[in-house]
Amino acid sequence: MIELRDVYKTFERKGVSHEALRGVNLKAEKGDIFGVIGFSGAGKSTLIRLINHLEKPTRGHVFVDGEPLDRYGVKQLREARKRIGMIFQHFNLLETRTVFDNVAIPLVLLKKSKKEIRERVTELLEFTGLSDKARNYPKELSGGQKQRVGIARALASNPSILLCDEATSALDPQTTRSILDLLKRINEQYGITMLVVTHEMSVIQQICNKVAVMENGEIVEQGNVLDVFGDPRHPTTQNFVRTVIHNEVPGSVLQTLNAEPESRLFKLKFVGPSASEPIIDGLIRRHDLKVNILFANMTEIQKTTLGHMIIQLDGAAPVIDRAAEYLAGQGVQIEEVKSL
Amino acid sequence: MNTSITSDQLFRALKETLTMVGFSLFFASLIGIPIGILLVVTRPGGILANKWVYGILNPVINVVRSLPFIILLVAIIPFTRLIVHTSVGTSAAIVPLILYIAPYIGRLVENSLLEVNPGILEAAEAMGATPFQVIWYFLLPEAFGSLILTMTTATIGLIGATAMAGTVGGGGIGDLAISYGYQRFDTFVILVTVAILVAFVQGIQSVGNRLARKARRES
Ligand SMILES: Nc1ncnc2c1ncn2[C@@H]1O[C@H](COP(=O)(O)OP(=O)(O)O)[C@@H](O)[C@H]1O
Ligand SMILES: [Mg+2]
């Protein structure tokens, strides 16, 4: 569990103060993969660094598994940090140590026995698919492999929380996917709560169940990923959603529209089961009208399908009204649009 | 070619140089390396940031470093006498050599440690490492290759300084070159001493480079 309560952070530099966080409230329950998305400079790194107190809040409180970190002394804080793993955009591995020794470091700090270290590291390397790289140095690894080492190292001390600051931002899309799969697997297998900071909506889409959108040090929108994706309110959120869900009608289609002045346009949105039902088929069978699909898009989020569609209905006005009622009855959110 | 020195004299000078370099390098490292570490950890934003320690240490090192060796040598004669109970000879030369090279090593070590990727220190802190653990398990190993080069540079600087140690009767290769080669126009001595010094410096530098490459896993 991670909770930020009314957190402010002001940086002072050469007499100029800068409010990096302004009244942030956030709560990630146990087992959540909580995504924080925002453009560069929004305050995401500052936020994540507050959670393990690499940065102290100017005002407000931070709780990790119910522990009030801001009231801890140095020693207690160090102990608490051992229960919070962290991975970084640029991996931050020791270049002069082998993969094995890098993963072993947190255990060495905990003064574990040689035997215990060997067993735990071997297990972690196997879990992250690095068994054959144990004797290699970070220099000899690809970006994806380096991040796997970072993940194995973060897990070594059995943390209950994992903080990921732009963990896939330095990786290509394919490697990103495999790292995200690994994070998801860790979350499911060990129930570790994760806070994932990113500027890529696809990361949120693939693994998060909750999301907060940040701008200028404030959270402008937050909630379940499905709700936020399905109904983005804030312009910034809408911008981010648009990067993964395209619900714009292509220009070439728009040009053919004007040809049929009698027809009416509807925007449809369906979530979950209704998305896979043959709704359009039912619509055509039950109503005497012409259906023209201008645009359709299906996105999977959290194993649930989110569908967007723009259709043009051509027929007698009362028939079209009844058709719209029918769709609404099927659990489809329907909205008539005058123009696109 | 005519020369007035014997091979015994040459060997004795060689031994004196090695003694001076060896002892002063050892003791200066004992002082200089901790100073370098202290400068890095107490600087603003360091893991043990401390205005007082850094604010005092930093200018003190600058002052000592701004003194030319020859001045330092003479200025601290009373101190030298206190430590080694004499103000002439090889052991008397070692005291000012240490005082001269230790702050230099401190600065070089500081620079080496500052080169370490701050992200690694952040990772260490996030793991809950104590300041000692950060230094021991993260900072020093990551800077090791660079520290070897630092010590190489310090050693070479030290060889240069030993040449002036002849002034207090420290002896050594440099002294031989000055008192025989320069003052008595003995060209042979000049050539031999220059050759020896060049060989020293070359040898130390190439060994240093090789070790540093190995430490950095570049081999
Ligand atoms: N240590 C610091 N000192 C001064 N300003 C900082 C510091 N860290 C971050 N900032 C400022 O806070 C703002 C948010 O930074 P950051 O949290 O890194 O954003 P993000 O990770 O979203 O790109 C930026 O304007 C940045 O310049
Ligand atoms: Mg950032």
Coordinates of C-alpha atoms and ligand atoms in Angstrom, one line a residue:
Chain A
M1 CA 0.0 0.0 0.0
I2 CA 1.3 3.4 -0.9
E3 CA -0.4 6.6 0.1
L4 CA 0.4 10.3 -0.5
R5 CA -1.7 12.7 1.4
D6 CA -1.7 16.3 0.3
V7 CA 1.9 16.3 -0.7
Y8 CA 3.8 19.4 -1.7
K9 CA 7.4 19.6 -2.8
T10 CA 9.2 22.9 -3.4
F11 CA 12.8 23.0 -4.7
E12 CA 15.0 26.0 -3.9
R13 CA 17.8 26.7 -6.2
K14 CA 19.8 29.9 -6.2
G15 CA 17.0 31.7 -4.5
V16 CA 14.5 30.6 -7.0
S17 CA 11.8 28.3 -5.7
H18 CA 10.0 25.8 -7.9
E19 CA 6.9 23.9 -6.9
A20 CA 7.4 20.4 -8.3
L21 CA 4.4 18.9 -6.6
R22 CA 1.3 20.8 -5.6
G23 CA -1.1 19.0 -3.3
V24 CA -0.8 15.4 -4.6
N25 CA -3.2 12.8 -3.2
L26 CA -2.8 9.2 -4.3
K27 CA -3.5 5.8 -3.0
A28 CA -2.3 2.4 -4.4
E29 CA -3.8 -0.6 -2.7
K30 CA -1.9 -3.8 -2.2
G31 CA -1.4 -5.6 -5.5
D32 CA -2.2 -2.6 -7.6
I33 CA -0.1 -1.6 -10.6
F34 CA -0.5 2.1 -10.3
G35 CA 0.6 4.1 -13.3
V36 CA 1.5 7.8 -13.2
I37 CA 1.7 9.4 -16.6
G38 CA 2.7 12.9 -17.6
F39 CA 5.0 14.8 -19.9
S40 CA 8.6 15.5 -19.0
G41 CA 8.9 17.9 -16.1
A42 CA 5.4 17.1 -14.7
G43 CA 6.9 16.0 -11.4
K44 CA 6.7 12.2 -11.9
S45 CA 10.2 11.4 -10.7
T46 CA 9.9 13.8 -7.8
L47 CA 6.7 11.9 -6.8
I48 CA 8.2 8.5 -7.0
R49 CA 11.4 9.6 -5.1
L50 CA 9.1 10.8 -2.3
I51 CA 7.8 7.3 -1.7
N52 CA 11.2 5.9 -0.6
H53 CA 12.2 9.3 0.7
L54 CA 15.1 10.0 -1.6
E55 CA 13.3 13.3 -1.6
K56 CA 11.5 14.7 1.5
P57 CA 8.1 16.3 1.1
T58 CA 7.9 20.0 1.9
R59 CA 4.4 19.4 3.2
G60 CA 2.0 16.5 3.5
H61 CA 2.5 12.8 4.4
V62 CA 3.8 9.6 2.8
F63 CA 2.7 6.2 4.0
V64 CA 4.1 2.9 2.8
D65 CA 2.3 -0.2 4.1
G66 CA 0.9 2.1 6.7
E67 CA 4.3 3.3 7.9
P68 CA 4.7 7.1 8.2
L69 CA 8.1 7.4 6.4
D70 CA 8.3 11.2 7.0
R71 CA 8.4 10.6 10.8
Y72 CA 11.2 8.0 10.6
G73 CA 14.8 8.7 11.6
V74 CA 17.8 7.7 9.3
K75 CA 18.1 4.2 10.6
Q76 CA 14.4 3.3 10.5
L77 CA 14.3 4.8 7.0
R78 CA 17.1 2.6 5.8
E79 CA 15.3 -0.4 7.1
A80 CA 12.1 0.7 5.4
R81 CA 13.9 1.3 2.1
K82 CA 14.9 -2.4 2.1
R83 CA 11.2 -3.2 1.8
I84 CA 10.9 -0.9 -1.2
G85 CA 12.5 -2.0 -4.5
M86 CA 13.3 0.5 -7.2
I87 CA 14.2 0.3 -10.9
F88 CA 15.5 3.1 -13.1
Q89 CA 15.4 4.3 -16.7
H90 CA 19.2 3.9 -17.1
F91 CA 19.4 0.8 -14.9
N92 CA 22.1 2.1 -12.6
L93 CA 24.0 -1.2 -12.4
L94 CA 27.6 -1.5 -11.0
E95 CA 29.7 -1.7 -14.2
T96 CA 32.6 -3.4 -12.3
R97 CA 30.5 -6.2 -11.0
T98 CA 29.1 -9.3 -12.7
V99 CA 25.3 -9.8 -13.1
F100 CA 25.4 -12.2 -10.2
D101 CA 27.2 -9.7 -7.9
N102 CA 24.9 -6.9 -8.9
V103 CA 21.8 -8.9 -7.9
A104 CA 23.6 -10.0 -4.7
I105 CA 24.3 -6.5 -3.5
P106 CA 21.1 -5.9 -1.5
L107 CA 21.7 -9.3 0.2
V108 CA 25.3 -8.4 1.0
L109 CA 24.0 -5.1 2.6
L110 CA 21.6 -7.3 4.6
K111 CA 24.7 -9.4 5.7
K112 CA 23.2 -12.7 4.5
S113 CA 25.3 -15.8 4.4
K114 CA 27.2 -16.8 1.2
K115 CA 25.0 -19.8 0.8
E116 CA 21.7 -17.9 1.3
I117 CA 23.0 -15.3 -1.3
R118 CA 23.9 -18.0 -3.8
E119 CA 20.5 -19.6 -3.5
R120 CA 18.4 -16.4 -3.7
V121 CA 20.4 -14.9 -6.6
T122 CA 20.3 -18.2 -8.6
E123 CA 16.5 -18.2 -8.1
L124 CA 16.1 -14.6 -9.2
L125 CA 18.3 -15.0 -12.3
E126 CA 16.2 -18.0 -13.3
F127 CA 13.0 -16.1 -12.7
T128 CA 14.2 -13.1 -14.8
G129 CA 15.7 -15.4 -17.5
L130 CA 19.3 -14.5 -16.9
S131 CA 20.7 -17.8 -15.7
D132 CA 23.3 -17.9 -18.5
K133 CA 24.4 -14.4 -17.9
A134 CA 25.4 -14.7 -14.3
R135 CA 29.2 -14.3 -15.0
N136 CA 28.8 -11.5 -17.5
Y137 CA 29.3 -7.8 -16.9
P138 CA 26.6 -5.2 -17.6
K139 CA 28.6 -3.9 -20.5
E140 CA 28.1 -7.2 -22.3
L141 CA 24.3 -7.1 -22.0
S142 CA 21.5 -5.5 -24.1
G143 CA 19.2 -2.8 -22.6
G144 CA 16.5 -5.3 -21.9
Q145 CA 18.9 -7.7 -20.2
K146 CA 20.2 -4.8 -18.1
Q147 CA 16.7 -3.9 -17.0
R148 CA 16.2 -7.6 -16.0
V149 CA 19.2 -7.4 -13.8
G150 CA 17.8 -4.2 -12.3
I151 CA 14.5 -6.0 -11.6
A152 CA 16.2 -9.0 -10.1
R153 CA 18.3 -6.7 -7.9
A154 CA 15.2 -4.8 -6.8
L155 CA 13.5 -8.1 -5.9
A156 CA 16.4 -9.6 -4.0
S157 CA 15.4 -8.3 -0.6
N158 CA 11.8 -9.4 -1.0
P159 CA 10.2 -6.0 -1.1
S160 CA 6.4 -5.4 -0.8
I161 CA 6.6 -2.4 -3.1
L162 CA 8.4 -1.9 -6.5
L163 CA 8.9 1.6 -7.8
C164 CA 9.6 1.9 -11.6
D165 CA 10.8 5.3 -12.9
E166 CA 10.6 5.2 -16.7
A167 CA 11.8 1.7 -16.6
T168 CA 11.1 1.0 -20.2
S169 CA 11.7 4.5 -21.7
A170 CA 15.2 3.6 -22.9
L171 CA 14.0 0.4 -24.6
D172 CA 12.6 -0.5 -28.0
P173 CA 8.9 -1.4 -28.2
Q174 CA 9.5 -5.2 -28.4
T175 CA 11.9 -5.2 -25.4
T176 CA 9.5 -2.9 -23.6
R177 CA 6.7 -5.5 -24.0
S178 CA 8.8 -8.3 -22.6
I179 CA 9.9 -6.2 -19.6
L180 CA 6.2 -5.2 -19.0
D181 CA 5.3 -8.9 -19.2
L182 CA 7.9 -9.6 -16.5
L183 CA 6.6 -6.9 -14.3
K184 CA 3.0 -8.2 -14.7
R185 CA 4.2 -11.7 -13.8
I186 CA 6.0 -10.4 -10.7
N187 CA 2.8 -8.6 -9.6
E188 CA 0.6 -11.6 -10.1
Q189 CA 3.0 -14.1 -8.6
Y190 CA 4.2 -12.2 -5.6
G191 CA 1.4 -9.7 -5.1
I192 CA 3.9 -6.8 -5.1
T193 CA 2.4 -3.4 -5.3
M194 CA 3.9 -1.3 -8.1
L195 CA 4.1 2.3 -8.9
V196 CA 5.0 2.8 -12.5
V197 CA 6.0 6.2 -13.8
T198 CA 6.0 6.8 -17.6
H199 CA 5.3 9.1 -20.4
E200 CA 4.1 6.3 -22.6
M201 CA 0.4 5.5 -22.6
S202 CA 1.1 2.0 -23.9
V203 CA 2.8 1.1 -20.7
I204 CA -0.3 2.1 -18.7
Q205 CA -2.5 0.2 -21.1
Q206 CA -0.5 -3.0 -20.9
I207 CA 0.0 -3.4 -17.2
C208 CA -1.7 -0.9 -15.0
N209 CA -5.1 -1.2 -13.3
K210 CA -5.1 2.4 -11.9
V211 CA -3.7 5.5 -13.4
A212 CA -3.0 9.1 -12.4
V213 CA -2.4 11.8 -15.0
M214 CA 0.0 14.5 -13.9
E215 CA 0.6 18.0 -15.2
N216 CA 2.6 20.8 -13.6
G217 CA 3.0 19.1 -10.3
E218 CA -0.7 18.2 -10.0
I219 CA -2.8 15.1 -10.6
V220 CA -5.4 16.2 -13.1
E221 CA -7.3 13.0 -13.3
Q222 CA -7.1 9.5 -11.7
G223 CA -9.0 6.3 -11.4
N224 CA -9.3 2.8 -12.8
V225 CA -7.5 2.6 -16.1
L226 CA -10.6 1.4 -17.9
D227 CA -12.7 4.3 -16.7
V228 CA -10.1 6.9 -17.5
F229 CA -9.4 5.4 -20.9
G230 CA -13.1 5.0 -21.6
D231 CA -14.1 8.5 -20.6
P232 CA -11.1 10.9 -20.4
R233 CA -12.2 14.3 -19.1
H234 CA -9.1 16.4 -18.9
P235 CA -7.5 17.6 -22.2
T236 CA -4.1 16.2 -21.2
T237 CA -5.7 12.8 -20.5
Q238 CA -7.5 13.0 -23.8
N239 CA -4.2 13.7 -25.5
F240 CA -2.6 10.7 -23.9
V241 CA -5.6 8.4 -24.6
R242 CA -5.5 9.5 -28.2
T243 CA -1.9 8.1 -28.5
V244 CA -3.2 4.6 -28.0
I245 CA -6.9 4.7 -29.0
H246 CA -7.6 6.3 -32.3
N247 CA -11.2 7.5 -32.5
E248 CA -10.9 9.9 -35.3
V249 CA -12.5 9.4 -38.6
P250 CA -10.0 9.3 -41.4
G251 CA -10.0 12.3 -43.7
S252 CA -10.8 10.3 -46.8
V253 CA -14.0 9.0 -45.2
L254 CA -15.0 12.5 -44.2
Q255 CA -15.0 13.6 -47.8
T256 CA -17.5 11.0 -48.8
L257 CA -19.9 12.0 -46.0
N258 CA -21.4 15.1 -47.5
A259 CA -22.8 13.0 -50.3
E260 CA -25.7 11.8 -48.2
P261 CA -27.4 14.7 -46.5
E262 CA -30.4 12.6 -45.1
S263 CA -28.3 10.3 -42.9
R264 CA -27.4 10.8 -39.2
L265 CA -24.1 10.1 -37.5
F266 CA -23.6 8.3 -34.1
K267 CA -20.7 7.7 -32.0
L268 CA -20.8 4.4 -30.2
K269 CA -18.7 3.3 -27.2
F270 CA -18.9 -0.2 -25.7
V271 CA -17.1 -1.7 -22.8
G272 CA -16.7 -5.4 -21.9
P273 CA -19.1 -8.1 -23.0
S274 CA -21.2 -5.9 -25.3
A275 CA -18.1 -5.3 -27.4
S276 CA -17.9 -8.9 -28.5
E277 CA -21.7 -9.3 -29.2
P278 CA -22.8 -9.0 -32.8
I279 CA -24.5 -5.7 -32.1
I280 CA -24.3 -4.4 -35.6
D281 CA -25.7 -7.6 -37.0
G282 CA -28.7 -7.3 -34.6
L283 CA -29.1 -3.7 -35.6
I284 CA -29.4 -4.5 -39.3
R285 CA -31.6 -7.5 -38.9
R286 CA -34.1 -5.7 -36.7
H287 CA -34.3 -2.3 -38.4
D288 CA -35.0 -1.3 -41.9
L289 CA -32.0 1.0 -42.5
K290 CA -28.6 1.2 -44.0
V291 CA -25.7 1.0 -41.7
N292 CA -22.4 2.5 -42.8
I293 CA -19.4 2.0 -40.4
L294 CA -17.2 5.0 -40.8
F295 CA -14.7 4.0 -38.1
A296 CA -14.2 1.2 -35.7
N297 CA -11.5 0.5 -33.1
M298 CA -11.1 -2.2 -30.4
T299 CA -8.6 -1.8 -27.6
E300 CA -7.9 -4.3 -24.9
I301 CA -7.3 -2.9 -21.4
Q302 CA -7.2 -5.1 -18.3
K303 CA -8.5 -8.1 -20.3
T304 CA -11.6 -6.0 -21.1
T305 CA -12.4 -4.8 -24.6
L306 CA -13.0 -1.1 -25.1
G307 CA -14.7 -0.4 -28.5
H308 CA -15.2 2.9 -30.3
M309 CA -17.3 3.1 -33.5
I310 CA -18.7 5.9 -35.6
I311 CA -21.7 4.8 -37.8
Q312 CA -23.9 6.5 -40.3
L313 CA -27.5 5.4 -40.3
D314 CA -29.6 6.0 -43.4
G315 CA -33.4 5.5 -43.2
A316 CA -36.7 7.0 -42.0
A317 CA -36.3 9.3 -38.9
P318 CA -38.4 7.1 -36.5
V319 CA -36.6 4.0 -37.6
I320 CA -33.3 5.6 -36.7
D321 CA -34.6 6.7 -33.3
R322 CA -35.7 3.2 -32.6
A323 CA -32.4 1.8 -33.7
A324 CA -30.6 4.2 -31.3
E325 CA -32.8 3.0 -28.5
Y326 CA -32.0 -0.6 -29.4
L327 CA -28.3 0.1 -29.2
A328 CA -28.6 1.8 -25.8
G329 CA -30.6 -1.2 -24.6
Q330 CA -27.6 -3.4 -25.5
G331 CA -25.4 -1.5 -23.2
V332 CA -23.8 0.7 -25.8
Q333 CA -23.1 4.3 -25.0
I334 CA -24.5 6.1 -28.0
E335 CA -24.3 9.8 -28.9
E336 CA -25.6 11.5 -32.0
V337 CA -23.1 13.9 -33.6
K338 CA -24.1 16.6 -36.0
S339 CA -20.8 16.7 -37.7
L340 CA -17.3 15.3 -37.4
Chain B
M1 CA 82.6 9.6 -22.2
N2 CA 84.2 10.8 -19.0
T3 CA 82.3 10.8 -15.8
S4 CA 83.1 11.3 -12.2
I5 CA 80.4 9.1 -10.6
T6 CA 80.7 5.5 -9.8
S7 CA 78.0 2.8 -10.4
D8 CA 77.7 2.6 -6.6
Q9 CA 76.7 6.2 -6.4
L10 CA 74.2 5.7 -9.1
F11 CA 72.7 2.7 -7.3
R12 CA 72.6 4.5 -4.1
A13 CA 70.8 7.4 -5.7
L14 CA 68.3 5.0 -7.3
K15 CA 67.6 3.4 -3.9
E16 CA 67.1 6.8 -2.3
T17 CA 64.6 7.8 -5.0
L18 CA 62.7 4.6 -4.6
T19 CA 62.7 5.0 -0.8
M20 CA 61.4 8.5 -1.0
V21 CA 58.8 7.7 -3.6
G22 CA 57.7 4.5 -1.8
F23 CA 57.4 5.9 1.7
S24 CA 55.9 9.2 0.8
L25 CA 53.4 7.6 -1.6
F26 CA 52.3 5.2 1.1
F27 CA 51.8 7.8 3.8
A28 CA 50.4 10.4 1.5
S29 CA 47.8 7.9 0.3
L30 CA 46.8 7.1 3.9
I31 CA 46.1 10.8 4.3
G32 CA 45.1 11.8 0.7
I33 CA 42.6 9.0 -0.1
P34 CA 40.4 9.6 3.0
I35 CA 40.6 13.4 2.3
G36 CA 39.3 12.7 -1.3
I37 CA 36.5 10.6 0.0
L38 CA 35.7 13.2 2.7
L39 CA 35.5 15.9 0.1
V40 CA 33.1 13.9 -2.0
V41 CA 30.7 12.8 0.7
T42 CA 30.6 16.1 2.6
R43 CA 30.2 18.4 -0.4
P44 CA 26.8 20.0 -0.8
G45 CA 24.4 17.3 -2.0
G46 CA 26.8 14.5 -1.0
I47 CA 25.7 11.5 1.1
L48 CA 27.1 13.1 4.3
A49 CA 26.8 16.7 3.2
N50 CA 28.4 18.9 5.9
K51 CA 29.0 22.6 5.4
W52 CA 31.7 22.8 8.1
V53 CA 33.9 19.9 7.2
Y54 CA 33.8 20.7 3.5
G55 CA 34.0 24.4 4.1
I56 CA 37.2 24.0 6.0
L57 CA 38.9 21.2 4.2
N58 CA 38.4 22.6 0.7
P59 CA 40.3 25.9 1.2
V60 CA 42.9 24.3 3.4
I61 CA 43.8 21.9 0.6
N62 CA 43.9 24.8 -1.9
V63 CA 46.3 26.7 0.3
V64 CA 48.7 23.8 0.8
R65 CA 48.5 23.0 -2.9
S66 CA 49.3 26.5 -4.0
L67 CA 52.7 26.4 -2.2
P68 CA 55.6 25.4 -4.6
F69 CA 57.4 22.3 -3.3
I70 CA 60.7 24.1 -2.7
I71 CA 59.0 26.7 -0.4
L72 CA 57.1 24.0 1.5
L73 CA 60.3 22.1 1.9
V74 CA 62.0 25.0 3.7
A75 CA 58.9 26.4 5.5
I76 CA 58.2 23.2 7.4
I77 CA 61.7 22.4 8.5
P78 CA 60.8 22.8 12.2
F79 CA 57.9 20.4 11.7
T80 CA 60.1 18.0 9.9
R81 CA 62.6 18.1 12.8
L82 CA 59.8 17.4 15.2
I83 CA 58.7 14.3 13.3
V84 CA 61.9 12.6 12.2
H85 CA 64.3 14.4 14.6
T86 CA 66.5 15.7 11.7
S87 CA 66.2 18.2 9.0
V88 CA 68.6 16.6 6.5
G89 CA 68.8 13.3 4.7
T90 CA 66.3 11.0 2.9
S91 CA 63.9 10.7 5.8
A92 CA 63.8 14.4 6.3
A93 CA 62.8 14.8 2.6
I94 CA 60.0 12.3 3.0
V95 CA 58.0 14.6 5.4
P96 CA 57.6 17.5 3.0
L97 CA 57.0 15.1 0.2
I98 CA 54.1 13.6 2.0
L99 CA 52.7 17.0 2.9
Y100 CA 53.1 18.1 -0.7
I101 CA 51.6 15.1 -2.4
A102 CA 48.8 14.2 0.1
P103 CA 46.5 17.1 -0.8
Y104 CA 47.2 16.5 -4.5
I105 CA 46.1 12.9 -4.1
G106 CA 43.1 14.2 -2.2
R107 CA 42.0 16.3 -5.2
L108 CA 42.7 13.6 -7.7
V109 CA 40.7 11.0 -5.7
E110 CA 37.9 13.6 -5.3
N111 CA 37.8 13.9 -9.1
S112 CA 37.8 10.2 -9.7
L113 CA 35.0 9.7 -7.2
L114 CA 32.9 12.5 -8.7
E115 CA 33.1 10.6 -12.1
V116 CA 31.0 7.8 -10.6
N117 CA 27.5 7.8 -12.1
P118 CA 25.3 9.5 -9.6
G119 CA 22.5 7.0 -10.5
I120 CA 24.5 4.3 -8.9
L121 CA 24.7 6.2 -5.6
E122 CA 21.0 6.8 -5.9
A123 CA 20.4 3.1 -6.3
A124 CA 22.5 2.5 -3.3
E125 CA 20.6 4.9 -1.2
A126 CA 17.3 3.4 -2.4
M127 CA 18.5 0.0 -1.2
G128 CA 19.0 1.4 2.3
A129 CA 22.8 1.3 2.2
T130 CA 24.6 3.0 5.1
P131 CA 27.1 5.8 4.2
F132 CA 29.9 3.4 4.8
Q133 CA 28.3 0.8 2.6
V134 CA 27.8 3.3 -0.2
I135 CA 31.5 4.2 -0.1
W136 CA 32.7 0.6 0.3
Y137 CA 30.4 -1.3 -2.0
F138 CA 29.5 1.3 -4.6
L139 CA 31.7 4.4 -4.8
L140 CA 35.2 2.9 -4.4
P141 CA 34.7 -0.2 -6.7
E142 CA 33.1 1.9 -9.4
A143 CA 35.9 4.4 -9.3
F144 CA 38.6 1.8 -9.0
G145 CA 40.0 2.0 -12.5
S146 CA 40.1 5.8 -12.3
L147 CA 41.7 5.6 -8.9
I148 CA 44.5 3.5 -10.3
L149 CA 45.2 6.3 -12.9
T150 CA 45.0 8.8 -10.1
M151 CA 47.7 7.0 -8.1
T152 CA 49.8 6.7 -11.3
T153 CA 49.6 10.5 -11.8
A154 CA 50.4 11.1 -8.2
T155 CA 53.4 8.8 -8.3
I156 CA 54.8 10.5 -11.4
G157 CA 54.3 13.9 -9.7
L158 CA 56.1 12.6 -6.7
I159 CA 59.1 11.5 -8.8
G160 CA 59.4 15.1 -10.0
A161 CA 59.3 16.4 -6.5
T162 CA 62.0 14.1 -5.3
A163 CA 64.4 15.7 -7.7
M164 CA 64.1 18.9 -5.6
A165 CA 64.5 16.9 -2.4
G166 CA 68.3 17.1 -2.9
T167 CA 68.1 20.5 -1.4
V168 CA 67.7 19.1 2.1
G169 CA 70.2 16.3 1.3
G170 CA 67.6 13.9 0.4
G171 CA 69.7 12.5 -2.4
G172 CA 68.2 10.5 -5.2
I173 CA 68.5 10.5 -8.9
G174 CA 67.4 14.1 -9.3
D175 CA 70.0 15.3 -6.8
L176 CA 72.7 13.4 -8.7
A177 CA 71.7 15.1 -11.9
I178 CA 71.9 18.5 -10.3
S179 CA 75.0 18.2 -8.3
Y180 CA 77.1 16.2 -10.8
G181 CA 75.4 16.7 -14.1
Y182 CA 74.5 20.3 -13.9
Q183 CA 77.0 21.9 -11.5
R184 CA 80.0 19.9 -12.7
F185 CA 79.0 19.7 -16.4
D186 CA 79.0 15.9 -16.4
T187 CA 77.0 15.2 -19.5
F188 CA 77.0 11.5 -18.9
V189 CA 75.3 11.9 -15.6
I190 CA 72.6 14.1 -17.2
L191 CA 72.0 11.5 -19.9
V192 CA 71.9 8.5 -17.5
T193 CA 69.6 10.2 -15.0
V194 CA 67.3 11.5 -17.6
A195 CA 67.1 8.0 -19.1
I196 CA 66.3 6.5 -15.8
L197 CA 63.6 9.1 -15.0
V198 CA 62.0 8.7 -18.4
A199 CA 62.0 4.9 -18.0
F200 CA 60.5 5.2 -14.5
V201 CA 57.7 7.5 -15.7
Q202 CA 57.0 5.4 -18.8
G203 CA 57.0 2.2 -16.9
I204 CA 54.7 3.5 -14.1
Q205 CA 52.3 5.0 -16.6
S206 CA 52.0 1.9 -18.8
V207 CA 51.5 -0.4 -15.8
G208 CA 48.9 2.1 -14.4
N209 CA 47.1 2.2 -17.8
R210 CA 47.0 -1.6 -18.0
L211 CA 45.7 -2.1 -14.5
A212 CA 43.1 0.6 -15.0
R213 CA 41.8 -1.0 -18.2
K214 CA 41.6 -4.3 -16.4
A215 CA 39.7 -2.8 -13.5
R216 CA 37.3 -1.2 -15.9
R217 CA 36.7 -4.5 -17.7
E218 CA 38.0 -3.0 -20.9
S219 CA 40.7 -5.6 -21.5
Ligands
LIG1 N1 16.7 18.5 -7.2 C1 16.0 19.4 -7.9 N2 16.3 20.7 -7.7 C2 15.6 21.7 -8.4 N3 14.5 21.4 -9.2 C3 14.2 20.1 -9.4 C4 14.9 19.1 -8.8 N4 14.4 17.9 -9.2 C5 13.4 18.2 -10.0 N5 13.3 19.5 -10.2 C6 12.3 20.2 -11.0 O1 11.0 19.7 -10.7 C7 10.2 19.6 -11.9 C8 9.7 18.1 -12.0 O2 10.8 17.3 -12.3 P1 10.7 15.7 -12.4 O3 10.0 15.2 -11.2 O4 12.0 15.2 -12.7 O5 9.7 15.6 -13.6 P2 9.5 14.3 -14.6 O6 10.1 13.1 -13.9 O7 8.0 14.2 -14.6 O8 10.1 14.6 -15.9 C9 11.1 20.0 -13.0 O9 10.8 21.3 -13.4 C10 12.5 19.9 -12.5 O10 13.3 20.9 -13.1
MG2 MG 11.5 11.7 -14.7

